[in-house]
Structures are given as structure tokens and as C-alpha cells.
CSV table of C-alpha atoms and ligand atoms in Angstrom, one decimal:
chain,number,residue,atom,x,y,z
A,1,MET,CA,98.8,240.5,-71.0
A,2,LEU,CA,102.6,240.4,-70.5
A,3,PHE,CA,105.6,240.2,-72.9
A,4,HIS,CA,108.6,238.0,-73.4
A,5,SER,CA,111.8,237.8,-75.5
A,6,THR,CA,112.2,235.8,-78.7
A,7,ARG,CA,115.3,234.4,-77.2
A,8,GLY,CA,113.8,233.1,-73.9
A,9,GLY,CA,115.9,235.1,-71.4
A,10,ASP,CA,113.6,238.0,-70.5
A,11,ASN,CA,110.1,237.1,-69.5
A,12,ASN,CA,106.9,238.4,-68.0
A,13,ARG,CA,107.4,242.1,-68.7
A,14,THR,CA,104.7,244.7,-68.5
A,15,PHE,CA,103.9,246.9,-71.5
A,16,GLU,CA,105.6,249.8,-69.7
A,17,GLU,CA,108.8,247.8,-69.2
A,18,VAL,CA,108.8,246.8,-72.8
A,19,LEU,CA,108.1,250.4,-73.9
A,20,MET,CA,111.0,251.9,-71.9
A,21,GLN,CA,113.5,249.1,-72.5
A,22,GLY,CA,113.1,248.6,-76.2
A,23,LEU,CA,115.3,245.6,-76.8
A,24,ALA,CA,115.1,242.5,-74.4
A,25,SER,CA,118.0,242.0,-72.1
A,26,ASP,CA,119.1,238.8,-73.9
A,27,GLY,CA,119.3,240.7,-77.2
A,28,GLY,CA,116.0,239.3,-78.4
A,29,LEU,CA,112.9,241.2,-79.3
A,30,PHE,CA,109.7,241.4,-77.2
A,31,MET,CA,106.6,239.6,-78.1
A,32,PRO,CA,103.1,239.5,-76.5
A,33,ASN,CA,102.6,236.3,-74.5
A,34,GLU,CA,99.5,235.6,-76.6
A,35,TRP,CA,97.9,237.3,-79.6
A,36,PRO,CA,94.9,239.3,-78.4
A,37,GLN,CA,91.8,238.5,-80.5
A,38,VAL,CA,89.4,241.0,-82.1
A,39,ASP,CA,85.7,240.7,-82.6
A,40,LEU,CA,85.1,241.4,-86.2
A,41,ASP,CA,81.3,242.0,-85.7
A,42,HIS,CA,82.2,244.7,-83.2
A,43,LEU,CA,84.9,246.2,-85.5
A,44,ARG,CA,82.2,246.4,-88.2
A,45,THR,CA,80.2,248.8,-86.0
A,46,LEU,CA,83.2,251.2,-85.8
A,47,LYS,CA,83.7,254.2,-88.1
A,48,THR,CA,86.8,256.2,-87.6
A,49,PHE,CA,90.5,255.5,-87.3
A,50,SER,CA,90.3,256.7,-83.8
A,51,ASP,CA,87.5,254.2,-83.0
A,52,ILE,CA,89.8,251.4,-84.3
A,53,ALA,CA,92.8,252.7,-82.3
A,54,ASN,CA,90.7,252.9,-79.1
A,55,TYR,CA,89.7,249.3,-79.6
A,56,ILE,CA,93.1,247.9,-80.6
A,57,VAL,CA,95.7,249.7,-78.5
A,58,PRO,CA,94.3,248.8,-75.0
A,59,LYS,CA,94.6,245.2,-75.9
A,60,PHE,CA,98.3,245.5,-75.5
A,61,THR,CA,98.6,248.1,-72.7
A,62,LYS,CA,96.4,246.8,-69.8
A,63,SER,CA,99.4,245.5,-67.8
A,64,SER,CA,100.5,249.1,-67.3
A,65,PHE,CA,97.8,251.6,-68.1
A,66,SER,CA,94.0,251.7,-67.5
A,67,ASP,CA,91.7,251.9,-70.5
A,68,GLU,CA,90.7,255.4,-69.4
A,69,GLU,CA,94.3,256.5,-69.4
A,70,VAL,CA,94.9,255.1,-72.9
A,71,THR,CA,91.7,256.6,-74.3
A,72,GLU,CA,92.8,260.0,-73.0
A,73,LEU,CA,96.3,259.5,-74.5
A,74,LEU,CA,94.9,258.5,-77.8
A,75,ASN,CA,92.8,261.6,-78.0
A,76,SER,CA,95.9,263.7,-78.5
A,77,THR,CA,98.4,261.2,-79.9
A,78,TRP,CA,98.3,261.5,-83.7
A,79,HIS,CA,98.5,265.2,-84.4
A,80,ASN,CA,99.1,267.4,-87.4
A,81,PHE,CA,97.7,265.0,-89.9
A,82,SER,CA,96.1,266.5,-93.0
A,83,GLU,CA,93.5,263.8,-93.2
A,84,GLU,CA,90.7,263.4,-90.6
A,85,ASN,CA,91.1,259.7,-90.5
A,86,LEU,CA,94.9,260.0,-90.8
A,87,VAL,CA,95.1,257.7,-93.9
A,88,LYS,CA,93.5,258.0,-97.3
A,89,ILE,CA,92.5,255.2,-99.6
A,90,GLN,CA,92.8,255.7,-103.3
A,91,ASN,CA,91.4,253.1,-105.7
A,92,LEU,CA,93.6,252.6,-108.7
A,93,ASP,CA,91.3,250.1,-110.5
A,94,GLU,CA,88.9,247.3,-109.5
A,95,SER,CA,91.5,245.2,-107.9
A,96,ASN,CA,94.1,247.6,-106.5
A,97,ALA,CA,94.0,250.3,-104.0
A,98,ILE,CA,96.6,252.5,-102.4
A,99,LEU,CA,96.7,253.1,-98.7
A,100,GLU,CA,98.3,256.5,-98.3
A,101,LEU,CA,100.1,256.6,-94.9
A,102,PHE,CA,102.0,259.8,-95.5
A,103,HIS,CA,99.6,262.5,-94.3
A,104,GLY,CA,101.3,263.0,-91.0
A,105,PRO,CA,103.7,265.9,-90.2
A,106,THR,CA,106.8,264.2,-91.5
A,107,ALA,CA,105.1,262.8,-94.6
A,108,ALA,CA,106.0,259.2,-94.0
A,109,PHE,CA,104.3,256.3,-92.3
A,110,LYS,CA,106.7,256.3,-89.4
A,111,ASP,CA,104.6,259.0,-87.7
A,112,PHE,CA,102.1,256.3,-86.8
A,113,GLY,CA,104.5,254.3,-84.7
A,114,LEU,CA,106.6,257.1,-83.3
A,115,GLN,CA,103.8,259.5,-82.3
A,116,LEU,CA,102.3,256.6,-80.3
A,117,ALA,CA,105.7,255.8,-78.8
A,118,ALA,CA,106.4,259.4,-77.8
A,119,ALA,CA,103.0,259.8,-76.2
A,120,PHE,CA,103.5,256.7,-74.1
A,121,PHE,CA,107.1,257.6,-73.2
A,122,ASN,CA,105.8,261.0,-71.9
A,123,MET,CA,103.0,259.4,-69.9
A,124,SER,CA,105.3,257.0,-68.3
A,125,LEU,CA,108.0,259.6,-67.5
A,126,ASN,CA,105.5,262.0,-66.0
A,127,ARG,CA,104.0,259.4,-63.6
A,128,GLN,CA,107.5,258.4,-62.5
A,129,ASN,CA,108.7,262.0,-62.4
A,130,LYS,CA,111.7,261.2,-64.6
A,131,THR,CA,113.2,262.5,-67.8
A,132,ALA,CA,114.7,260.7,-70.8
A,133,ILE,CA,117.2,260.9,-73.6
A,134,VAL,CA,116.2,259.6,-77.0
A,135,PHE,CA,119.3,258.5,-78.9
A,136,GLY,CA,119.2,257.0,-82.3
A,137,ALA,CA,120.7,256.8,-85.8
A,138,THR,CA,118.7,257.3,-88.9
A,139,SER,CA,119.3,256.8,-92.6
A,140,GLY,CA,115.9,258.2,-93.7
A,141,ASP,CA,112.6,258.8,-92.1
A,142,THR,CA,112.9,257.4,-88.5
A,143,GLY,CA,114.9,260.4,-87.3
A,144,SER,CA,112.4,263.1,-88.5
A,145,ALA,CA,109.4,261.2,-87.2
A,146,ALA,CA,111.1,260.6,-83.8
A,147,ILE,CA,112.2,264.3,-83.5
A,148,ASP,CA,108.8,265.6,-84.5
A,149,ALA,CA,107.0,263.2,-82.1
A,150,CYS,CA,109.2,264.0,-79.1
A,151,LYS,CA,109.9,267.7,-79.5
A,152,ARG,CA,106.6,268.7,-77.8
A,153,PHE,CA,107.5,266.9,-74.6
A,154,ASP,CA,109.8,268.7,-72.1
A,155,SER,CA,110.6,265.4,-70.4
A,156,ILE,CA,112.5,264.2,-73.5
A,157,LYS,CA,115.7,265.4,-75.2
A,158,SER,CA,116.5,263.9,-78.6
A,159,PHE,CA,119.9,263.4,-80.1
A,160,ILE,CA,119.9,261.9,-83.6
A,161,LEU,CA,122.9,260.8,-85.6
A,162,LEU,CA,122.8,261.2,-89.4
A,163,PRO,CA,125.4,259.5,-91.5
A,164,GLU,CA,126.8,261.4,-94.5
A,165,GLY,CA,124.9,259.5,-97.1
A,166,ASN,CA,122.1,258.7,-99.3
A,167,MET,CA,119.2,260.6,-97.6
A,168,SER,CA,117.4,263.3,-99.6
A,169,ASP,CA,117.9,267.0,-98.8
A,170,VAL,CA,114.2,267.0,-97.8
A,171,GLN,CA,114.8,264.2,-95.3
A,172,ARG,CA,117.8,265.9,-93.8
A,173,ARG,CA,116.2,269.3,-93.6
A,174,GLN,CA,113.2,267.9,-91.8
A,175,MET,CA,115.5,267.1,-89.0
A,176,THR,CA,118.0,270.0,-89.1
A,177,THR,CA,115.4,272.8,-89.3
A,178,VAL,CA,113.5,271.9,-86.2
A,179,ASP,CA,113.9,274.8,-83.9
A,180,SER,CA,113.4,273.3,-80.6
A,181,PRO,CA,115.6,273.5,-77.5
A,182,ASN,CA,115.3,269.8,-76.8
A,183,VAL,CA,116.4,268.5,-80.3
A,184,TYR,CA,119.9,268.0,-81.5
A,185,THR,CA,120.9,266.7,-85.0
A,186,LEU,CA,124.4,265.4,-85.3
A,187,LEU,CA,126.0,264.9,-88.8
A,188,ILE,CA,128.5,262.1,-88.6
A,189,ASP,CA,131.4,261.7,-90.9
A,190,GLY,CA,130.7,258.0,-91.4
A,191,THR,CA,128.2,255.4,-92.5
A,192,PHE,CA,124.9,254.3,-91.0
A,193,ASP,CA,126.7,251.3,-89.6
A,194,ASP,CA,129.2,253.5,-87.9
A,195,CYS,CA,126.3,255.5,-86.3
A,196,GLN,CA,124.6,252.2,-85.2
A,197,THR,CA,127.8,251.1,-83.5
A,198,ILE,CA,128.0,254.3,-81.5
A,199,VAL,CA,124.3,254.0,-80.6
A,200,LYS,CA,124.9,250.4,-79.4
A,201,LYS,CA,127.8,251.6,-77.3
A,202,ALA,CA,125.7,254.2,-75.7
A,203,PHE,CA,123.1,251.7,-74.7
A,204,SER,CA,125.6,249.3,-73.1
A,205,GLU,CA,127.8,252.1,-71.4
A,206,ARG,CA,125.1,254.7,-70.7
A,207,PRO,CA,127.8,257.3,-70.3
A,208,PHE,CA,125.9,260.5,-70.4
A,209,LEU,CA,122.8,259.7,-68.3
A,210,LYS,CA,121.9,261.4,-65.1
A,211,ASN,CA,120.6,259.4,-62.2
A,212,ASP,CA,116.9,258.5,-62.7
A,213,GLN,CA,117.1,259.2,-66.4
A,214,PHE,CA,115.9,256.8,-69.2
A,215,LEU,CA,117.8,256.1,-72.4
A,216,LEU,CA,115.1,255.4,-75.0
A,217,ALA,CA,115.4,253.6,-78.3
A,218,VAL,CA,113.3,254.7,-81.2
A,219,ASN,CA,114.4,252.1,-83.7
A,220,SER,CA,111.7,249.9,-85.2
A,221,ILE,CA,112.2,247.0,-82.7
A,222,ASN,CA,110.1,248.8,-80.1
A,223,TRP,CA,106.8,246.9,-79.8
A,224,VAL,CA,104.8,250.1,-79.3
A,225,ARG,CA,105.6,251.1,-82.9
A,226,ILE,CA,104.1,247.9,-84.2
A,227,ILE,CA,100.9,248.6,-82.2
A,228,GLY,CA,100.5,251.9,-83.9
A,229,GLN,CA,100.9,250.3,-87.3
A,230,ILE,CA,98.5,247.4,-86.6
A,231,CYS,CA,95.7,250.0,-86.4
A,232,TYR,CA,95.8,251.0,-90.0
A,233,TYR,CA,95.6,247.5,-91.3
A,234,PHE,CA,92.4,247.0,-89.5
A,235,TYR,CA,91.1,250.4,-90.6
A,236,ALA,CA,91.9,249.7,-94.3
A,237,SER,CA,90.3,246.2,-94.1
A,238,LEU,CA,87.2,247.7,-92.6
A,239,LYS,CA,86.9,250.4,-95.2
A,240,ILE,CA,87.7,248.3,-98.2
A,241,SER,CA,86.0,245.0,-97.5
A,242,GLU,CA,84.4,245.2,-94.0
A,243,PHE,CA,86.4,242.0,-93.3
A,244,LYS,CA,84.1,240.1,-95.6
A,245,GLU,CA,86.9,239.0,-98.0
A,246,PRO,CA,90.5,238.5,-97.2
A,247,LEU,CA,92.8,241.2,-98.8
A,248,ASN,CA,96.4,241.2,-100.1
A,249,PHE,CA,98.8,243.8,-98.8
A,250,SER,CA,101.9,244.8,-100.7
A,251,VAL,CA,104.4,246.3,-98.3
A,252,PRO,CA,107.6,248.1,-99.3
A,253,THR,CA,109.9,246.9,-96.5
A,254,GLY,CA,113.4,247.3,-95.0
A,255,ASN,CA,113.4,246.4,-91.4
A,256,PHE,CA,110.3,244.2,-91.7
A,257,GLY,CA,108.4,246.3,-89.0
A,258,ASN,CA,105.5,247.2,-91.3
A,259,VAL,CA,105.2,243.7,-92.6
A,260,PHE,CA,105.2,242.3,-89.1
A,261,ALA,CA,102.4,244.7,-88.1
A,262,CYS,CA,100.4,243.2,-91.0
A,263,TYR,CA,101.2,239.7,-89.8
A,264,SER,CA,100.2,240.7,-86.3
A,265,ALA,CA,96.8,242.1,-87.4
A,266,HIS,CA,96.2,238.8,-89.1
A,267,LYS,CA,97.1,236.8,-86.0
A,268,MET,CA,94.6,239.0,-84.1
A,269,GLY,CA,91.9,237.9,-86.4
A,270,MET,CA,92.1,240.2,-89.5
A,271,PRO,CA,91.2,238.1,-92.7
A,272,LEU,CA,94.3,238.1,-95.0
A,273,ASN,CA,95.2,236.5,-98.2
A,274,LYS,CA,98.8,237.2,-98.9
A,275,ILE,CA,101.5,239.6,-97.8
A,276,LEU,CA,103.8,240.8,-100.5
A,277,VAL,CA,107.2,241.5,-99.2
A,278,ALA,CA,108.5,244.1,-101.6
A,279,VAL,CA,112.2,245.1,-101.4
A,280,ASN,CA,114.8,247.0,-103.4
A,281,ASP,CA,118.3,245.7,-104.3
A,282,ASN,CA,118.9,245.2,-100.6
A,283,ASN,CA,117.1,241.9,-100.9
A,284,ILE,CA,117.9,239.8,-97.9
A,285,LEU,CA,114.2,239.2,-97.3
A,286,HIS,CA,113.5,238.2,-100.9
A,287,ARG,CA,116.4,235.8,-100.8
A,288,PHE,CA,114.9,234.3,-97.8
A,289,PHE,CA,111.3,234.0,-99.0
A,290,SER,CA,112.3,232.7,-102.4
A,291,ASN,CA,115.3,230.6,-101.5
A,292,ASN,CA,115.5,230.1,-97.8
A,293,ASP,CA,118.7,232.1,-97.7
A,294,TYR,CA,118.8,234.8,-95.0
A,295,SER,CA,122.4,236.0,-95.3
A,296,LYS,CA,123.9,239.4,-94.7
A,297,GLN,CA,125.3,241.3,-97.6
A,298,LYS,CA,126.7,244.8,-98.0
A,299,VAL,CA,124.2,247.6,-98.2
A,300,SER,CA,123.8,249.3,-101.6
A,301,GLU,CA,122.4,252.7,-102.1
A,302,THR,CA,119.1,252.9,-104.0
A,303,VAL,CA,116.4,255.4,-105.0
A,304,SER,CA,114.4,254.1,-102.0
A,305,PRO,CA,116.9,254.9,-99.3
A,306,SER,CA,114.6,254.2,-96.3
A,307,MET,CA,114.8,250.5,-97.2
A,308,ASP,CA,118.5,250.3,-97.6
A,309,ILE,CA,119.4,247.8,-94.9
A,310,SER,CA,121.6,244.7,-94.6
A,311,ILE,CA,119.5,242.9,-92.1
A,312,ALA,CA,115.8,243.2,-91.3
A,313,SER,CA,115.7,243.4,-87.5
A,314,ASN,CA,112.0,242.6,-87.0
A,315,PHE,CA,112.3,239.4,-89.0
A,316,GLU,CA,113.4,237.8,-85.8
A,317,ARG,CA,109.8,238.0,-84.6
A,318,LEU,CA,108.6,236.1,-87.6
A,319,VAL,CA,111.3,233.4,-87.2
A,320,TYR,CA,110.1,233.0,-83.6
A,321,ASP,CA,106.3,233.2,-84.1
A,322,PHE,CA,105.8,231.7,-87.5
A,323,TYR,CA,108.7,229.4,-88.3
A,324,THR,CA,109.6,227.9,-84.9
A,325,ASN,CA,106.1,228.1,-83.4
A,326,ARG,CA,107.4,230.2,-80.5
A,327,ASN,CA,110.3,228.1,-79.7
A,328,ALA,CA,112.7,230.5,-78.0
A,329,LYS,CA,115.5,227.9,-78.0
A,330,SER,CA,115.4,227.4,-81.7
A,331,CYS,CA,115.2,231.1,-82.3
A,332,MET,CA,118.1,231.8,-80.0
A,333,LYS,CA,120.1,229.2,-82.0
A,334,PHE,CA,119.5,230.8,-85.3
A,335,TYR,CA,120.5,234.2,-83.9
A,336,SER,CA,123.4,233.3,-81.8
A,337,ASP,CA,125.5,232.5,-84.9
A,338,PHE,CA,124.0,235.2,-87.2
A,339,PRO,CA,125.3,237.0,-89.3
A,340,GLU,CA,128.4,234.8,-89.4
A,341,ILE,CA,126.2,231.9,-90.3
A,342,PRO,CA,123.2,232.7,-92.4
A,343,ILE,CA,119.8,231.7,-91.2
A,344,LYS,CA,118.3,228.7,-93.1
A,345,ILE,CA,115.0,227.3,-91.7
A,346,GLU,CA,114.3,223.6,-91.8
A,347,ASP,CA,112.7,222.9,-95.2
A,348,SER,CA,109.5,221.5,-93.8
A,349,MET,CA,109.0,224.7,-91.8
A,350,TRP,CA,110.2,227.1,-94.4
A,351,SER,CA,107.7,225.7,-97.0
A,352,LYS,CA,104.9,227.2,-94.8
A,353,SER,CA,106.0,230.6,-96.1
A,354,LYS,CA,104.0,230.3,-99.3
A,355,ASP,CA,100.7,230.1,-97.4
A,356,LEU,CA,101.1,233.7,-96.4
A,357,PHE,CA,104.0,235.4,-98.1
A,358,LEU,CA,105.1,236.3,-101.6
A,359,SER,CA,108.2,238.4,-102.2
A,360,TYR,CA,109.8,240.4,-105.0
A,361,CYS,CA,112.9,242.4,-105.4
A,362,VAL,CA,112.7,245.6,-107.5
A,363,ASP,CA,115.8,247.3,-108.8
A,364,ASP,CA,116.1,251.1,-109.3
A,365,PHE,CA,115.4,251.0,-113.0
A,366,SER,CA,112.1,249.1,-112.5
A,367,THR,CA,111.2,251.3,-109.6
A,368,VAL,CA,111.5,254.4,-111.7
A,369,ASN,CA,109.6,252.7,-114.5
A,370,ALA,CA,106.8,251.8,-112.1
A,371,MET,CA,106.6,255.5,-111.1
A,372,LYS,CA,106.3,256.5,-114.7
A,373,ASP,CA,103.7,253.9,-115.4
A,374,SER,CA,101.4,254.8,-112.6
A,375,TYR,CA,101.7,258.4,-113.6
A,376,THR,CA,100.7,257.7,-117.2
A,377,ASP,CA,98.1,255.0,-116.5
A,378,PHE,CA,96.4,256.4,-113.4
A,379,ASN,CA,97.6,260.0,-113.2
A,380,TYR,CA,99.0,259.0,-109.8
A,381,LEU,CA,102.4,260.0,-108.6
A,382,MET,CA,104.1,257.5,-106.3
A,383,ASP,CA,107.2,258.0,-104.2
A,384,PRO,CA,110.0,255.4,-105.0
A,385,HIS,CA,109.2,253.2,-101.9
A,386,THR,CA,105.6,253.0,-102.9
A,387,ALA,CA,106.7,252.2,-106.5
A,388,VAL,CA,108.6,249.2,-105.2
A,389,ALA,CA,105.4,247.8,-103.7
A,390,SER,CA,103.4,248.6,-106.8
A,391,LYS,CA,105.9,246.9,-109.1
A,392,ALA,CA,105.8,243.8,-106.9
A,393,VAL,CA,102.0,243.6,-107.4
A,394,GLU,CA,102.3,243.9,-111.1
A,395,GLN,CA,104.9,241.1,-111.2
A,396,LEU,CA,103.0,238.7,-108.9
A,397,LYS,CA,99.5,239.4,-110.0
A,398,ASP,CA,98.9,235.9,-111.4
A,399,LYS,CA,99.4,234.6,-107.9
A,400,LEU,CA,96.9,237.0,-106.2
A,401,GLU,CA,93.3,236.4,-105.6
A,402,GLY,CA,90.9,239.2,-104.7
A,403,LYS,CA,91.8,242.8,-103.9
A,404,THR,CA,95.3,244.1,-103.2
A,405,VAL,CA,96.2,247.1,-101.1
A,406,ILE,CA,99.5,248.8,-101.9
A,407,LEU,CA,101.0,250.6,-98.9
A,408,SER,CA,102.3,254.1,-99.7
A,409,THR,CA,104.8,254.8,-97.1
A,410,ALA,CA,106.1,258.3,-98.1
A,411,HIS,CA,104.9,261.4,-99.9
A,412,PRO,CA,106.6,261.8,-103.3
A,413,ALA,CA,107.7,265.3,-102.4
A,414,LYS,CA,110.2,263.8,-100.0
A,415,PHE,CA,112.2,262.6,-103.0
A,416,PRO,CA,112.1,265.5,-105.5
A,417,ASP,CA,115.4,264.5,-107.2
A,418,VAL,CA,114.2,261.0,-108.1
A,419,ILE,CA,110.8,262.4,-109.3
A,420,HIS,CA,112.6,265.1,-111.4
A,421,ASN,CA,115.1,262.7,-112.9
A,422,ALA,CA,112.2,260.4,-114.0
A,423,GLY,CA,110.7,263.4,-115.8
A,424,LEU,CA,107.7,263.6,-113.5
A,425,LYS,CA,106.2,266.5,-111.7
A,426,ILE,CA,105.2,266.9,-108.0
A,427,LYS,CA,101.8,268.6,-108.0
A,428,ASP,CA,101.2,269.5,-104.4
A,429,THR,CA,103.9,269.6,-101.8
A,430,PRO,CA,102.6,269.4,-98.2
A,431,ASP,CA,103.1,272.6,-96.3
A,432,SER,CA,105.2,270.8,-93.7
A,433,LEU,CA,107.7,270.1,-96.5
A,434,SER,CA,107.7,273.4,-98.3
A,435,VAL,CA,108.6,275.5,-95.3
A,436,ILE,CA,111.8,273.6,-94.5
A,437,PHE,CA,113.6,275.2,-97.4
A,438,ASP,CA,113.1,278.7,-95.9
A,439,LYS,CA,114.5,277.7,-92.5
A,440,LYS,CA,118.1,277.7,-91.3
A,441,GLU,CA,119.7,274.4,-90.7
A,442,LYS,CA,121.1,273.7,-87.2
A,443,ILE,CA,123.5,270.8,-87.3
A,444,TYR,CA,126.5,269.7,-85.3
A,445,ASN,CA,129.4,267.9,-87.2
A,446,PHE,CA,131.3,265.0,-85.6
A,447,PRO,CA,133.8,262.4,-86.7
A,448,ALA,CA,132.5,258.8,-86.3
A,449,SER,CA,133.9,258.4,-82.8
A,450,LYS,CA,131.9,258.0,-79.7
A,451,ASP,CA,133.9,260.1,-77.2
A,452,ALA,CA,133.3,263.5,-78.7
A,453,ILE,CA,129.6,262.6,-79.2
A,454,PHE,CA,129.1,261.4,-75.7
A,455,GLU,CA,130.8,264.5,-74.3
A,456,PHE,CA,128.5,266.7,-76.4
A,457,ILE,CA,125.5,265.0,-75.1
A,458,THR,CA,126.7,265.2,-71.5
A,459,SER,CA,127.3,268.9,-71.8
A,460,HIS,CA,123.8,269.4,-73.3
A,461,ASN,CA,122.1,267.3,-70.7
A,462,LYS,CA,122.2,269.8,-67.8
B,1,PLP,C1,111.1,253.0,-92.9
B,1,PLP,C2,110.5,253.1,-94.3
B,1,PLP,C3,110.2,251.9,-95.0
B,1,PLP,C4,110.5,250.5,-94.4
B,1,PLP,O1,109.7,250.2,-93.3
B,1,PLP,P1,110.1,248.9,-92.4
B,1,PLP,O2,109.0,248.9,-91.3
B,1,PLP,O3,111.5,249.1,-91.9
B,1,PLP,O4,110.0,247.7,-93.3
B,1,PLP,C5,109.5,251.9,-96.2
B,1,PLP,N1,109.2,253.1,-96.7
B,1,PLP,C6,109.5,254.3,-96.1
B,1,PLP,C7,109.2,255.6,-96.8
B,1,PLP,C8,110.1,254.3,-94.9
B,1,PLP,O5,110.4,255.5,-94.3
């Protein structure tokens, strides 16, 4: 199975090409040429998360890796998780369960996508006898998951830009206390958008690369990250309903990657009722699903910083697959004028949304209240991102049939200030988070200008 761009100008790519390239050459996002289908009866015979991954992942990778190679890779891919099946399912009451995705080493769900990405990067680099630089910007959890996933591979050096901003001390320290010779954390005197501009420049100019070296993107548009996330939707459905009844999933979202993984699992054959698209005050997705208005606005800082975005990059995949029925020309048209001209889908197409999607926007006040409520009612402490998804379920419950799964994307101990200010207590901090306060931070300070940064990378790329 091969891949192609949502904008029609980059086609018939192998999995490995898509993996190493990230973004398509025409600026679009890669999609599989067709949706591979699952056999639910076969899935019902499987038990562990690893069984599921071994069934799902090879469906996307055959154009580049043999099933034996992938099985071997998957044996050591997801590491340092505190749960044997990586995730944990907690029932809140008869109709609601929490899918805890934060038991990996960086205590957020991004370990699923990025550990898989790093393992495939490394396998590809080794067989081509090449090395790579990972260069990215982060406003929250992507950076720590990318650093953690890549640090064990000598073939990869990571340079991550952190804007001065809204991330928690825990999130920052997770990156700056990694004591590894192939990891560099750069604190930039600027915004996340400034950092993104520098990253984009690096990808177009490639100034610091040696011959035969890859520049790798770890942002959430890389298809491999979606694959890693598809696996836990199948696992949760198996454990909760054995695919006998369709479930609802409430997903706290920013860049729409996690929602798109849910949609992908459904397209592959997973029974699904509704996807709840739960956002904070950065509500471009809610404005679209409720009002057909996908227009860029300024980012505001919230208590759920990992969802503070102005545009949701993976949304382009939904425009392409769901709204235009894979018409690359139409998709291209929407995106060639965006963000100057907001995206508005033809009403007849847009009205399909309600078959599958519900959305809700939760402000900081309601987020904190949802955290307090769940603590009181269920003795369950949620992180602020999870609370956004939980609040959305409460608000939309009249529109939901059957069981609902709330995705918990981060451990509450990553956001101690928010928890503390809400008058709540963190009971158990994972070891991986408590040790970072005893370690020395290693950080390099830079103004928001590309030249000094590119020079730094060149001099550390010997
Ligand atoms: C990244 C992140 C999100 C948003 O995920 P998307 O795939 O970008 O929608 C939500 N919660 C947490 C804790 C995150 O780190």
C-alpha cells in the first residue's frame, strides 16, 4: 500500500518515504491510498496491546518493511511504560470510562506516536547507513516525547526549540534535564509561532545538514504517529465492548492528530458511534463543527497548554477524506487561500459532520470545575486536558448513545500548579516526573533569529 498527498502533487510514496519526508512536497499531508481493513473476528481472538499493534502496524508498512522486520521492531518499540498493556482503562460509572494514555516515560499520550516514529527512523537510517537531525518546536508535550524516544539512538541528534511561554515547569524540565550527548534543548526568546517559522526555514534551506543526512520532522503531521495512535483505539474497543457495540470517544484535541487516529480506526472497520471533539478556548475546531467556520484566530493561553493552537494541522486530512471524498483538487483549493480566506465547506457536505462528530469548547473556569467534580464524585484526579474531554461529555450527554470513552492524554502531575490552584492534591507522581526536580537543567538561550541557531546546530553536528 502506497501513500499520496491531500493536495494531489506528491503520489505513490512508500511508507519509508513518507516516514522520512514528513510533509508532502506540495505542502499537503500524506494519506494511505486506501484504508486497510481489519477482521473483527480475528481481532477478538487477540489479547494484549502488543497483539493489536502487531496486527495493525504492518497494514501500513508493507511497502518498505517485511512483517518480520516490523514484528521485531515492535518488540522493543514502546518502552518504559508502567502498565503492561501500556494503557489503563478506568470505569467511572456504567456509561463512562477513562482511557489512560499517560503511562509512558513522558507521562503524556505522545509517547505512543513518537516512540514508534523513532524506532522506524532508526531502522531506516541503519539500513541506509545514514544519520539524521531531528529539529522541531514544542509548546508542550511533543518535545519531551520526541527527545525521550530518540535519545537512545546514536544515529539521531535532536535539537528542540522551546518558546518562552505557557508550558509547565515539569514539561520544561522533562526536556532540559535529559543528560544525553545527542540532545539539545534551546530556549527561544519568542513565541511558539516564532519557533515554527525558524523550523520551517530549516526545512526549506537545510543549512546545517551534512551530505547524506536526513532532517526529520516530529510534528504531528507525520503519518507514523497516527499509526501508533490507531492501535489504542482498537485495544480500548476490544477491551470495553469486543466490538459488539459502537462506542463514543471524547478526545481533547489541538492539532487534530488524536481525533484523526480515531477516525482512521473507524475507516479501518472499528465500530464507532460519535467522536467528541473537545477543545479549550482555542476553538477553531468547535467553530467549524458547530458553525462551518474554520478561521484562524490568535492563540490564547489556557490551563491546557498542549492544545493551545491557532490551526489544527491534521484537520486537512479530514477535509480531504471526509468532506471532499478524496478530491485533491478541492482540498488544494481550500488550503491554497487559507488562512487568509477561512475554510467553509459546501453546506450539503458539511452537514455530514453530525453523523460522526460532536464538538464542545471548554473554557478554563469549566475545565477546573470539571477537575473538581470528578475528584469529588469519583475520587478521580484528571489533568486539565482530560478535564476538557470530560466536560464535553457532560455537556453533550443527551446526544450520546451507549458507552463513552474519555481519553486521558496526560498525567495530572505534569500540571501541579493547575491542580494546586484548584485545591486538589496529586496522590502519586510517577518516578519519571519526580526525579527531574533533582537534576540540573541544561539549556541554551537564543534570540528568535535563525542564524545563531543554525550556527549552533552546525557546530554541534560534527
Ligand atoms: C498534544 C496533546 C493534546 C492534543 O493532541 P492533538 O493530537 O494535537 O489533538 C492533548 N493533550 C495533551 C496532554 C497533549 O500533549
